[in-house]
Amino acid sequence: MRKVRTASGAVAVQVVRKHRGQRTILAHVGSAHTDAQLGILLEQARRIAGQDQGVLDIEVPARTQSIDGIADWRTGTLTLSPGVANGAPAPAGRTAATHSRLLYDVLGAVYDWLGFDIVTDAVFRDLVIARIVEPTSKADAARVLADLGADTVSYRTIQRHLAKVNTANYREQIAARCFTHAADRGGLSLLLYDVTTLYFEAENEDELRKVGYSKERRVDPQIVVGLLVDRSGFPLEVGCFEGNTAETTTLVPIITGFAARHELGDTPMVIAADAGMLSASNLAALDDAGLGFIVGSRMTKASRGLRTGWAWR
């Protein structure tokens, strides 16, 4: 979108395409004389520009534009920064810094929109944003946040705030907001479950990190992570198990823990999982809990009487 002053002093809004250094005006949306008119024209221009593009539904409000903020070529002068005297010589321009502040603001807006701001911890919020942008270490999170144009804190401060994750019950608060988000959109009728492993470059095992079956065919100590999501992939429950835990034994604890946390009781739900979850004890436990299940399996492993690639109840 392009905003230019006209000879009458109005602000013309245009949709422009730039290709190989050349600009082509695709549409002249109109001219605005007030801030309200400018906002309407900019919204029309966004719709025109986004017709052939995919748009992420993150519900981040557009920045408000003002007529006074558009440069006026008729005056022959530029708007001075606050505190700069009229007629003062302008110093040579230089790039002081670059950052991806827009990305930081968008992710922060989504974080707040989901209700995660119930955790009143700005450092934890920044660490979540940094982890989304680049999954790196806690010590390196300061670099990622600096690249995003956010304020940084010391490693000791990061450690102190992460200690509050357990003591201040962050998980319960965020899990409640995830549940509310999914429930408001009717996403609890079908839930999806899967398991993965995370390895550690450590020589020795401990109480959690143990050598077990690795999807990456590694022999390093690892942990097993189980994740329950709704039909759109939005996370609802996560569990961490010892590295030598069998995948089939993780399903029931995650499902029962999720149901107990949110007091679902007799709420009808169907659980979908892959062949690794196919065991008689798991299917019996889900059946006893009144839950339906869809389990992907080979034909030879499906129960007697089923002639498809899915076991369903």
XYZ file of N, CA and C in Angstrom, residues 79-173:
285
model
N 8.941 16.901 8.769
C 8.561 17.008 10.172
C 9.779 16.760 11.058
N 10.032 17.684 11.996
C 11.193 17.556 12.865
C 10.895 16.632 14.026
N 11.910 15.947 14.471
C 11.777 15.091 15.631
C 11.628 15.949 16.879
N 10.973 15.430 17.924
C 10.829 16.203 19.165
C 12.184 16.638 19.721
N 12.277 17.899 20.121
C 13.502 18.405 20.717
C 14.508 18.975 19.733
N 14.226 18.851 18.412
C 15.145 19.369 17.397
C 14.725 20.793 17.044
N 15.657 21.737 17.142
C 15.352 23.137 16.868
C 15.141 23.365 15.385
N 14.229 24.296 15.065
C 13.960 24.632 13.665
C 15.196 25.259 13.029
N 15.615 24.737 11.886
C 16.785 25.246 11.186
C 18.074 24.583 11.580
N 18.040 23.660 12.531
C 19.267 22.976 12.947
C 19.743 22.057 11.824
N 21.062 22.021 11.563
C 21.573 21.147 10.494
C 21.362 19.680 10.832
N 20.990 18.916 9.845
C 20.754 17.481 10.048
C 22.075 16.734 9.904
N 22.412 15.875 10.852
C 23.665 15.108 10.742
C 23.561 14.044 9.653
N 24.694 13.490 9.293
C 24.713 12.428 8.282
C 23.947 11.219 8.797
N 23.108 10.654 7.956
C 22.311 9.507 8.366
C 23.142 8.238 8.466
N 22.783 7.382 9.390
C 23.448 6.098 9.544
C 22.484 5.105 10.186
N 22.720 3.852 9.966
C 21.893 2.803 10.568
C 22.442 2.485 11.945
N 21.657 2.815 12.969
C 22.103 2.577 14.336
C 21.888 1.139 14.758
N 20.791 0.532 14.294
C 20.483 -0.848 14.673
C 19.345 -1.360 13.800
N 19.247 -2.660 13.702
C 18.134 -3.290 12.998
C 17.568 -4.392 13.886
N 16.274 -4.601 13.797
C 15.653 -5.668 14.576
C 14.318 -6.034 13.953
N 13.760 -7.133 14.429
C 12.484 -7.640 13.919
C 11.388 -7.371 14.946
N 11.203 -6.107 15.274
C 10.235 -5.746 16.308
C 8.808 -6.120 15.910
N 8.495 -6.044 14.627
C 7.145 -6.386 14.190
C 6.825 -7.840 14.531
N 7.791 -8.741 14.300
C 7.580 -10.151 14.629
C 7.358 -10.318 16.127
N 8.144 -9.617 16.923
C 7.983 -9.675 18.381
C 6.598 -9.195 18.796
N 6.142 -8.089 18.220
C 4.844 -7.537 18.577
C 3.701 -8.469 18.161
N 3.826 -9.100 16.989
C 2.780 -10.012 16.524
C 2.668 -11.224 17.441
N 3.809 -11.840 17.749
C 3.785 -13.016 18.625
C 3.297 -12.640 20.027
N 3.689 -11.475 20.501
C 3.216 -11.020 21.802
C 1.711 -10.788 21.812
N 1.177 -10.251 20.700
C -0.264 -10.023 20.615
C -1.028 -11.345 20.611
N -0.499 -12.353 19.914
C -1.143 -13.671 19.906
C -1.087 -14.290 21.306
N 0.042 -14.169 21.957
C 0.214 -14.674 23.334
C -0.856 -14.085 24.258
N -1.043 -12.772 24.168
C -2.031 -12.110 25.025
C -3.451 -12.474 24.607
N -3.688 -12.578 23.294
C -5.024 -12.893 22.792
C -5.484 -14.276 23.249
N -4.563 -15.211 23.347
C -4.903 -16.547 23.830
C -5.172 -16.574 25.329
N -4.872 -15.490 26.010
C -5.114 -15.424 27.441
C -3.931 -15.827 28.285
N -2.781 -16.059 27.656
C -1.607 -16.474 28.410
C -1.048 -15.350 29.284
N -1.530 -14.116 29.048
C -1.071 -13.013 29.883
C -1.609 -13.109 31.299
N -2.410 -14.160 31.585
C -2.814 -14.404 32.966
C -1.592 -14.682 33.832
N -0.524 -15.186 33.202
C 0.764 -15.326 33.888
C 1.462 -13.972 33.826
N 1.437 -13.253 34.897
C 1.971 -11.889 34.918
C 3.485 -11.917 35.127
N 4.174 -12.387 34.092
C 5.632 -12.516 34.148
C 6.174 -12.135 32.773
N 6.666 -10.911 32.639
C 7.143 -10.411 31.349
C 8.367 -11.178 30.858
N 9.225 -11.615 31.769
C 10.418 -12.359 31.373
C 10.020 -13.720 30.794
N 9.088 -14.404 31.442
C 8.604 -15.682 30.928
C 7.961 -15.500 29.552
N 7.181 -14.450 29.374
C 6.544 -14.155 28.078
C 7.601 -13.971 26.994
N 8.660 -13.216 27.303
C 9.727 -13.003 26.321
C 10.447 -14.310 25.991
N 10.644 -15.169 26.979
C 11.311 -16.440 26.736
C 10.470 -17.340 25.828
N 9.150 -17.294 25.993
C 8.269 -18.062 25.113
C 8.384 -17.552 23.675
N 8.356 -16.239 23.502
C 8.478 -15.654 22.163
C 9.822 -16.020 21.545
N 10.894 -15.914 22.320
C 12.225 -16.252 21.809
C 12.297 -17.718 21.406
N 11.657 -18.594 22.180
C 11.680 -20.022 21.886
C 10.935 -20.327 20.598
N 9.860 -19.597 20.315
C 9.113 -19.788 19.076
C 9.944 -19.348 17.877
N 10.617 -18.211 18.016
C 11.407 -17.677 16.899
C 12.615 -18.551 16.617
N 13.317 -18.965 17.667
C 14.515 -19.801 17.491
C 14.685 -20.699 18.715
N 14.448 -21.998 18.559
C 14.595 -22.925 19.701
C 16.057 -23.077 20.095
N 16.525 -22.230 20.960
C 17.917 -22.244 21.373
C 17.988 -22.342 22.901
N 19.162 -22.234 23.452
C 19.345 -22.388 24.894
C 18.865 -21.152 25.642
N 18.705 -21.303 26.958
C 18.302 -20.158 27.784
C 19.366 -19.065 27.736
N 20.624 -19.461 27.745
C 21.696 -18.475 27.723
C 21.700 -17.681 26.424
N 21.271 -18.315 25.338
C 21.272 -17.658 24.032
C 19.985 -16.902 23.764
N 19.006 -16.999 24.670
C 17.728 -16.327 24.462
C 17.895 -14.808 24.420
N 18.873 -14.285 25.155
C 19.107 -12.839 25.152
C 19.473 -12.347 23.760
N 20.258 -13.133 23.030
C 20.615 -12.739 21.657
C 19.376 -12.693 20.763
N 18.507 -13.701 20.884
C 17.296 -13.741 20.061
C 16.401 -12.550 20.380
N 16.237 -12.239 21.651
C 15.401 -11.111 22.043
C 15.991 -9.785 21.583
N 17.319 -9.680 21.603
C 17.958 -8.460 21.102
C 17.698 -8.298 19.613
N 17.732 -9.397 18.864
C 17.435 -9.344 17.430
C 15.987 -8.943 17.180
N 15.109 -9.219 18.141
C 13.693 -8.864 18.006
C 13.398 -7.449 18.497
N 14.398 -6.776 19.017
C 14.201 -5.419 19.514
C 13.579 -5.360 20.887
N 13.629 -6.454 21.637
C 13.043 -6.499 22.976
C 14.116 -6.219 24.028
N 13.678 -5.842 25.203
C 14.604 -5.622 26.319
C 15.149 -6.973 26.788
N 16.397 -7.009 27.145
C 17.029 -8.248 27.597
C 17.359 -8.173 29.081
N 17.482 -9.346 29.683
C 17.834 -9.439 31.108
C 19.008 -10.397 31.245
N 19.572 -10.462 32.429
C 20.719 -11.319 32.674
C 20.295 -12.782 32.756
N 21.268 -13.681 32.604
C 20.985 -15.115 32.696
C 20.496 -15.481 34.088
N 21.021 -14.826 35.089
C 20.582 -15.099 36.458
C 19.104 -14.729 36.625
N 18.688 -13.626 36.012
C 17.276 -13.239 36.073
C 16.400 -14.256 35.369
N 16.872 -14.763 34.225
C 16.119 -15.793 33.506
C 15.943 -17.023 34.383
N 17.003 -17.456 35.037
C 16.932 -18.615 35.914
C 15.945 -18.386 37.064
N 15.955 -17.204 37.605
C 15.073 -16.902 38.727
C 13.602 -16.938 38.299
N 13.311 -16.427 37.129
C 11.927 -16.423 36.659
C 11.474 -17.819 36.233
N 12.367 -18.616 35.668
C 11.988 -19.976 35.288
C 11.692 -20.836 36.508
N 12.309 -20.508 37.629
C 12.018 -21.257 38.855
C 10.574 -21.057 39.297
N 9.964 -19.948 38.871
C 8.572 -19.676 39.232
C 7.584 -20.526 38.446
N 8.052 -21.169 37.366
C 7.147 -21.980 36.547
C 6.438 -23.016 37.406
N 7.164 -23.632 38.331
C 6.574 -24.634 39.212
C 5.982 -24.016 40.475
N 6.716 -23.112 41.091
C 6.253 -22.559 42.363
C 5.003 -21.695 42.201
N 4.879 -21.003 41.069
C 3.718 -20.138 40.834
C 2.642 -20.815 39.985
N 2.823 -22.106 39.689
C 1.792 -22.888 39.010
C 1.457 -22.342 37.615
N 2.479 -22.013 36.829
C 2.252 -21.489 35.487
C 1.517 -22.503 34.608
N 1.876 -23.784 34.745
C 1.313 -24.794 33.855
C -0.203 -24.866 33.991
N -0.713 -24.835 35.217
C -2.157 -24.921 35.421
C -2.864 -23.729 34.792
N -2.282 -22.550 34.924
C -2.912 -21.345 34.387
C -2.949 -21.374 32.860
